């Protein structure tokens, strides 16, 4: 059985793919294991970062509605503003964690 150039290219590509998968598996074994509690903590942190500004906005809005009534609802306005603020904080925190995780993997691979 003779090999032509296409067979050699396919074999080389296959060997490179197997080598890449092996490197990934070895890196996964050596990677620092994170506990499940850390994941729950992350979800909790995200939840609090959204909930606190939302509740504070609603409370401040209720106070403003009592003191300075307007044709619009301060409560609803500040509740929505607090929700957007909380979502922006959560997004920023997740992005920071994601960046740190990828930098850690880059340093390990070098």
PDB file of C-alpha atoms in Angstrom:
ATOM      1  CA  UNK A   1       0.000   0.000   0.000  1.00  0.00           C
ATOM      2  CA  UNK A   2       1.547   3.292  -1.040  1.00  0.00           C
ATOM      3  CA  UNK A   3       0.887   6.623   0.571  1.00  0.00           C
ATOM      4  CA  UNK A   4       0.268   9.637  -1.578  1.00  0.00           C
ATOM      5  CA  UNK A   5       0.663  13.232  -0.399  1.00  0.00           C
ATOM      6  CA  UNK A   6      -3.021  13.564   0.605  1.00  0.00           C
ATOM      7  CA  UNK A   7      -2.767  10.559   2.916  1.00  0.00           C
ATOM      8  CA  UNK A   8       0.360  11.972   4.529  1.00  0.00           C
ATOM      9  CA  UNK A   9      -1.327  15.345   5.075  1.00  0.00           C
ATOM     10  CA  UNK A  10      -4.372  13.684   6.646  1.00  0.00           C
ATOM     11  CA  UNK A  11      -2.169  11.550   8.888  1.00  0.00           C
ATOM     12  CA  UNK A  12      -0.162  14.600   9.960  1.00  0.00           C
ATOM     13  CA  UNK A  13      -3.359  16.541  10.692  1.00  0.00           C
ATOM     14  CA  UNK A  14      -4.721  13.619  12.701  1.00  0.00           C
ATOM     15  CA  UNK A  15      -1.522  13.334  14.737  1.00  0.00           C
ATOM     16  CA  UNK A  16      -1.547  17.087  15.445  1.00  0.00           C
ATOM     17  CA  UNK A  17      -5.156  16.882  16.582  1.00  0.00           C
ATOM     18  CA  UNK A  18      -4.427  13.943  18.888  1.00  0.00           C
ATOM     19  CA  UNK A  19      -1.416  15.796  20.323  1.00  0.00           C
ATOM     20  CA  UNK A  20      -3.529  18.896  20.923  1.00  0.00           C
ATOM     21  CA  UNK A  21      -6.220  16.878  22.729  1.00  0.00           C
ATOM     22  CA  UNK A  22      -3.565  15.161  24.847  1.00  0.00           C
ATOM     23  CA  UNK A  23      -2.100  18.524  25.880  1.00  0.00           C
ATOM     24  CA  UNK A  24      -5.577  19.740  26.842  1.00  0.00           C
ATOM     25  CA  UNK A  25      -6.214  16.634  28.955  1.00  0.00           C
ATOM     26  CA  UNK A  26      -2.869  16.928  30.741  1.00  0.00           C
ATOM     27  CA  UNK A  27      -3.465  20.625  31.407  1.00  0.00           C
ATOM     28  CA  UNK A  28      -6.925  19.852  32.799  1.00  0.00           C
ATOM     29  CA  UNK A  29      -5.439  17.294  35.195  1.00  0.00           C
ATOM     30  CA  UNK A  30      -2.845  19.754  36.462  1.00  0.00           C
ATOM     31  CA  UNK A  31      -5.286  22.661  36.716  1.00  0.00           C
ATOM     32  CA  UNK A  32      -6.189  23.902  40.159  1.00  0.00           C
ATOM     33  CA  UNK A  33      -9.521  22.409  41.130  1.00  0.00           C
ATOM     34  CA  UNK A  34     -12.182  24.838  42.290  1.00  0.00           C
ATOM     35  CA  UNK A  35     -14.737  23.717  44.789  1.00  0.00           C
ATOM     36  CA  UNK A  36     -18.478  23.736  44.205  1.00  0.00           C
ATOM     37  CA  UNK A  37     -18.795  26.240  47.037  1.00  0.00           C
ATOM     38  CA  UNK A  38     -16.819  28.761  45.021  1.00  0.00           C
ATOM     39  CA  UNK A  39     -19.391  28.427  42.249  1.00  0.00           C
ATOM     40  CA  UNK A  40     -22.227  28.991  44.717  1.00  0.00           C
ATOM     41  CA  UNK A  41     -20.344  32.007  46.046  1.00  0.00           C
ATOM     42  CA  UNK A  42     -20.074  33.398  42.539  1.00  0.00           C
ATOM     43  CA  UNK A  43     -23.799  33.046  41.985  1.00  0.00           C
ATOM     44  CA  UNK A  44     -24.428  34.678  45.346  1.00  0.00           C
ATOM     45  CA  UNK A  45     -22.144  37.577  44.556  1.00  0.00           C
ATOM     46  CA  UNK A  46     -23.879  38.170  41.239  1.00  0.00           C
ATOM     47  CA  UNK A  47     -27.280  37.982  42.896  1.00  0.00           C
ATOM     48  CA  UNK A  48     -26.360  40.471  45.600  1.00  0.00           C
ATOM     49  CA  UNK A  49     -24.769  42.846  43.099  1.00  0.00           C
ATOM     50  CA  UNK A  50     -28.110  43.014  41.255  1.00  0.00           C
ATOM     51  CA  UNK A  51     -30.466  42.861  44.249  1.00  0.00           C
ATOM     52  CA  UNK A  52     -28.894  45.527  46.471  1.00  0.00           C
ATOM     53  CA  UNK A  53     -28.977  48.437  43.981  1.00  0.00           C
ATOM     54  CA  UNK A  54     -32.503  47.437  42.912  1.00  0.00           C
ATOM     55  CA  UNK A  55     -33.845  47.415  46.471  1.00  0.00           C
ATOM     56  CA  UNK A  56     -32.007  50.627  47.376  1.00  0.00           C
ATOM     57  CA  UNK A  57     -33.467  52.317  44.305  1.00  0.00           C
ATOM     58  CA  UNK A  58     -36.979  51.204  45.257  1.00  0.00           C
ATOM     59  CA  UNK A  59     -36.583  52.361  48.874  1.00  0.00           C
ATOM     60  CA  UNK A  60     -35.186  55.734  47.818  1.00  0.00           C
ATOM     61  CA  UNK A  61     -38.000  56.057  45.276  1.00  0.00           C
ATOM     62  CA  UNK A  62     -40.659  55.376  47.910  1.00  0.00           C
ATOM     63  CA  UNK A  63     -39.106  58.029  50.146  1.00  0.00           C
ATOM     64  CA  UNK A  64     -39.042  60.525  47.268  1.00  0.00           C
ATOM     65  CA  UNK A  65     -42.664  59.710  46.363  1.00  0.00           C
ATOM     66  CA  UNK A  66     -43.685  60.572  49.942  1.00  0.00           C
ATOM     67  CA  UNK A  67     -41.624  63.787  50.131  1.00  0.00           C
ATOM     68  CA  UNK A  68     -41.725  65.116  46.546  1.00  0.00           C
ATOM     69  CA  UNK A  69     -44.689  63.704  44.592  1.00  0.00           C
ATOM     70  CA  UNK A  70     -44.494  64.062  40.817  1.00  0.00           C
ATOM     71  CA  UNK A  71     -46.648  63.028  37.858  1.00  0.00           C
ATOM     72  CA  UNK A  72     -44.324  60.035  37.452  1.00  0.00           C
ATOM     73  CA  UNK A  73     -43.402  57.409  40.017  1.00  0.00           C
ATOM     74  CA  UNK A  74     -40.019  57.876  41.659  1.00  0.00           C
ATOM     75  CA  UNK A  75     -40.250  54.321  42.966  1.00  0.00           C
ATOM     76  CA  UNK A  76     -40.612  52.743  39.539  1.00  0.00           C
ATOM     77  CA  UNK A  77     -38.010  55.022  37.981  1.00  0.00           C
ATOM     78  CA  UNK A  78     -35.361  54.352  40.612  1.00  0.00           C
ATOM     79  CA  UNK A  79     -36.215  50.651  40.771  1.00  0.00           C
ATOM     80  CA  UNK A  80     -35.444  50.342  37.051  1.00  0.00           C
ATOM     81  CA  UNK A  81     -32.322  52.508  37.422  1.00  0.00           C
ATOM     82  CA  UNK A  82     -31.156  50.294  40.296  1.00  0.00           C
ATOM     83  CA  UNK A  83     -31.793  47.161  38.252  1.00  0.00           C
ATOM     84  CA  UNK A  84     -29.731  48.488  35.336  1.00  0.00           C
ATOM     85  CA  UNK A  85     -26.969  49.575  37.711  1.00  0.00           C
ATOM     86  CA  UNK A  86     -26.935  46.144  39.355  1.00  0.00           C
ATOM     87  CA  UNK A  87     -26.795  44.367  36.013  1.00  0.00           C
ATOM     88  CA  UNK A  88     -23.898  46.593  34.927  1.00  0.00           C
ATOM     89  CA  UNK A  89     -22.033  45.801  38.166  1.00  0.00           C
ATOM     90  CA  UNK A  90     -22.642  42.075  37.734  1.00  0.00           C
ATOM     91  CA  UNK A  91     -21.479  42.225  34.106  1.00  0.00           C
ATOM     92  CA  UNK A  92     -18.313  44.070  35.120  1.00  0.00           C
ATOM     93  CA  UNK A  93     -17.574  41.551  37.894  1.00  0.00           C
ATOM     94  CA  UNK A  94     -18.110  38.546  35.595  1.00  0.00           C
ATOM     95  CA  UNK A  95     -15.924  40.109  32.907  1.00  0.00           C
ATOM     96  CA  UNK A  96     -13.128  40.718  35.447  1.00  0.00           C
ATOM     97  CA  UNK A  97     -13.312  37.103  36.675  1.00  0.00           C
ATOM     98  CA  UNK A  98     -13.328  35.779  33.107  1.00  0.00           C
ATOM     99  CA  UNK A  99     -10.289  37.873  32.182  1.00  0.00           C
ATOM    100  CA  UNK A 100      -8.407  36.709  35.278  1.00  0.00           C
ATOM    101  CA  UNK A 101      -9.221  33.067  34.495  1.00  0.00           C
ATOM    102  CA  UNK A 102      -7.972  33.360  30.904  1.00  0.00           C
ATOM    103  CA  UNK A 103      -4.785  35.162  31.991  1.00  0.00           C
ATOM    104  CA  UNK A 104      -4.106  32.349  34.472  1.00  0.00           C
ATOM    105  CA  UNK A 105      -4.467  29.779  31.693  1.00  0.00           C
ATOM    106  CA  UNK A 106      -2.221  31.807  29.349  1.00  0.00           C
ATOM    107  CA  UNK A 107       0.557  32.017  31.959  1.00  0.00           C
ATOM    108  CA  UNK A 108       0.288  28.297  32.632  1.00  0.00           C
ATOM    109  CA  UNK A 109       0.528  27.422  28.929  1.00  0.00           C
ATOM    110  CA  UNK A 110       3.661  29.548  28.389  1.00  0.00           C
TER     111      UNK A 110
END
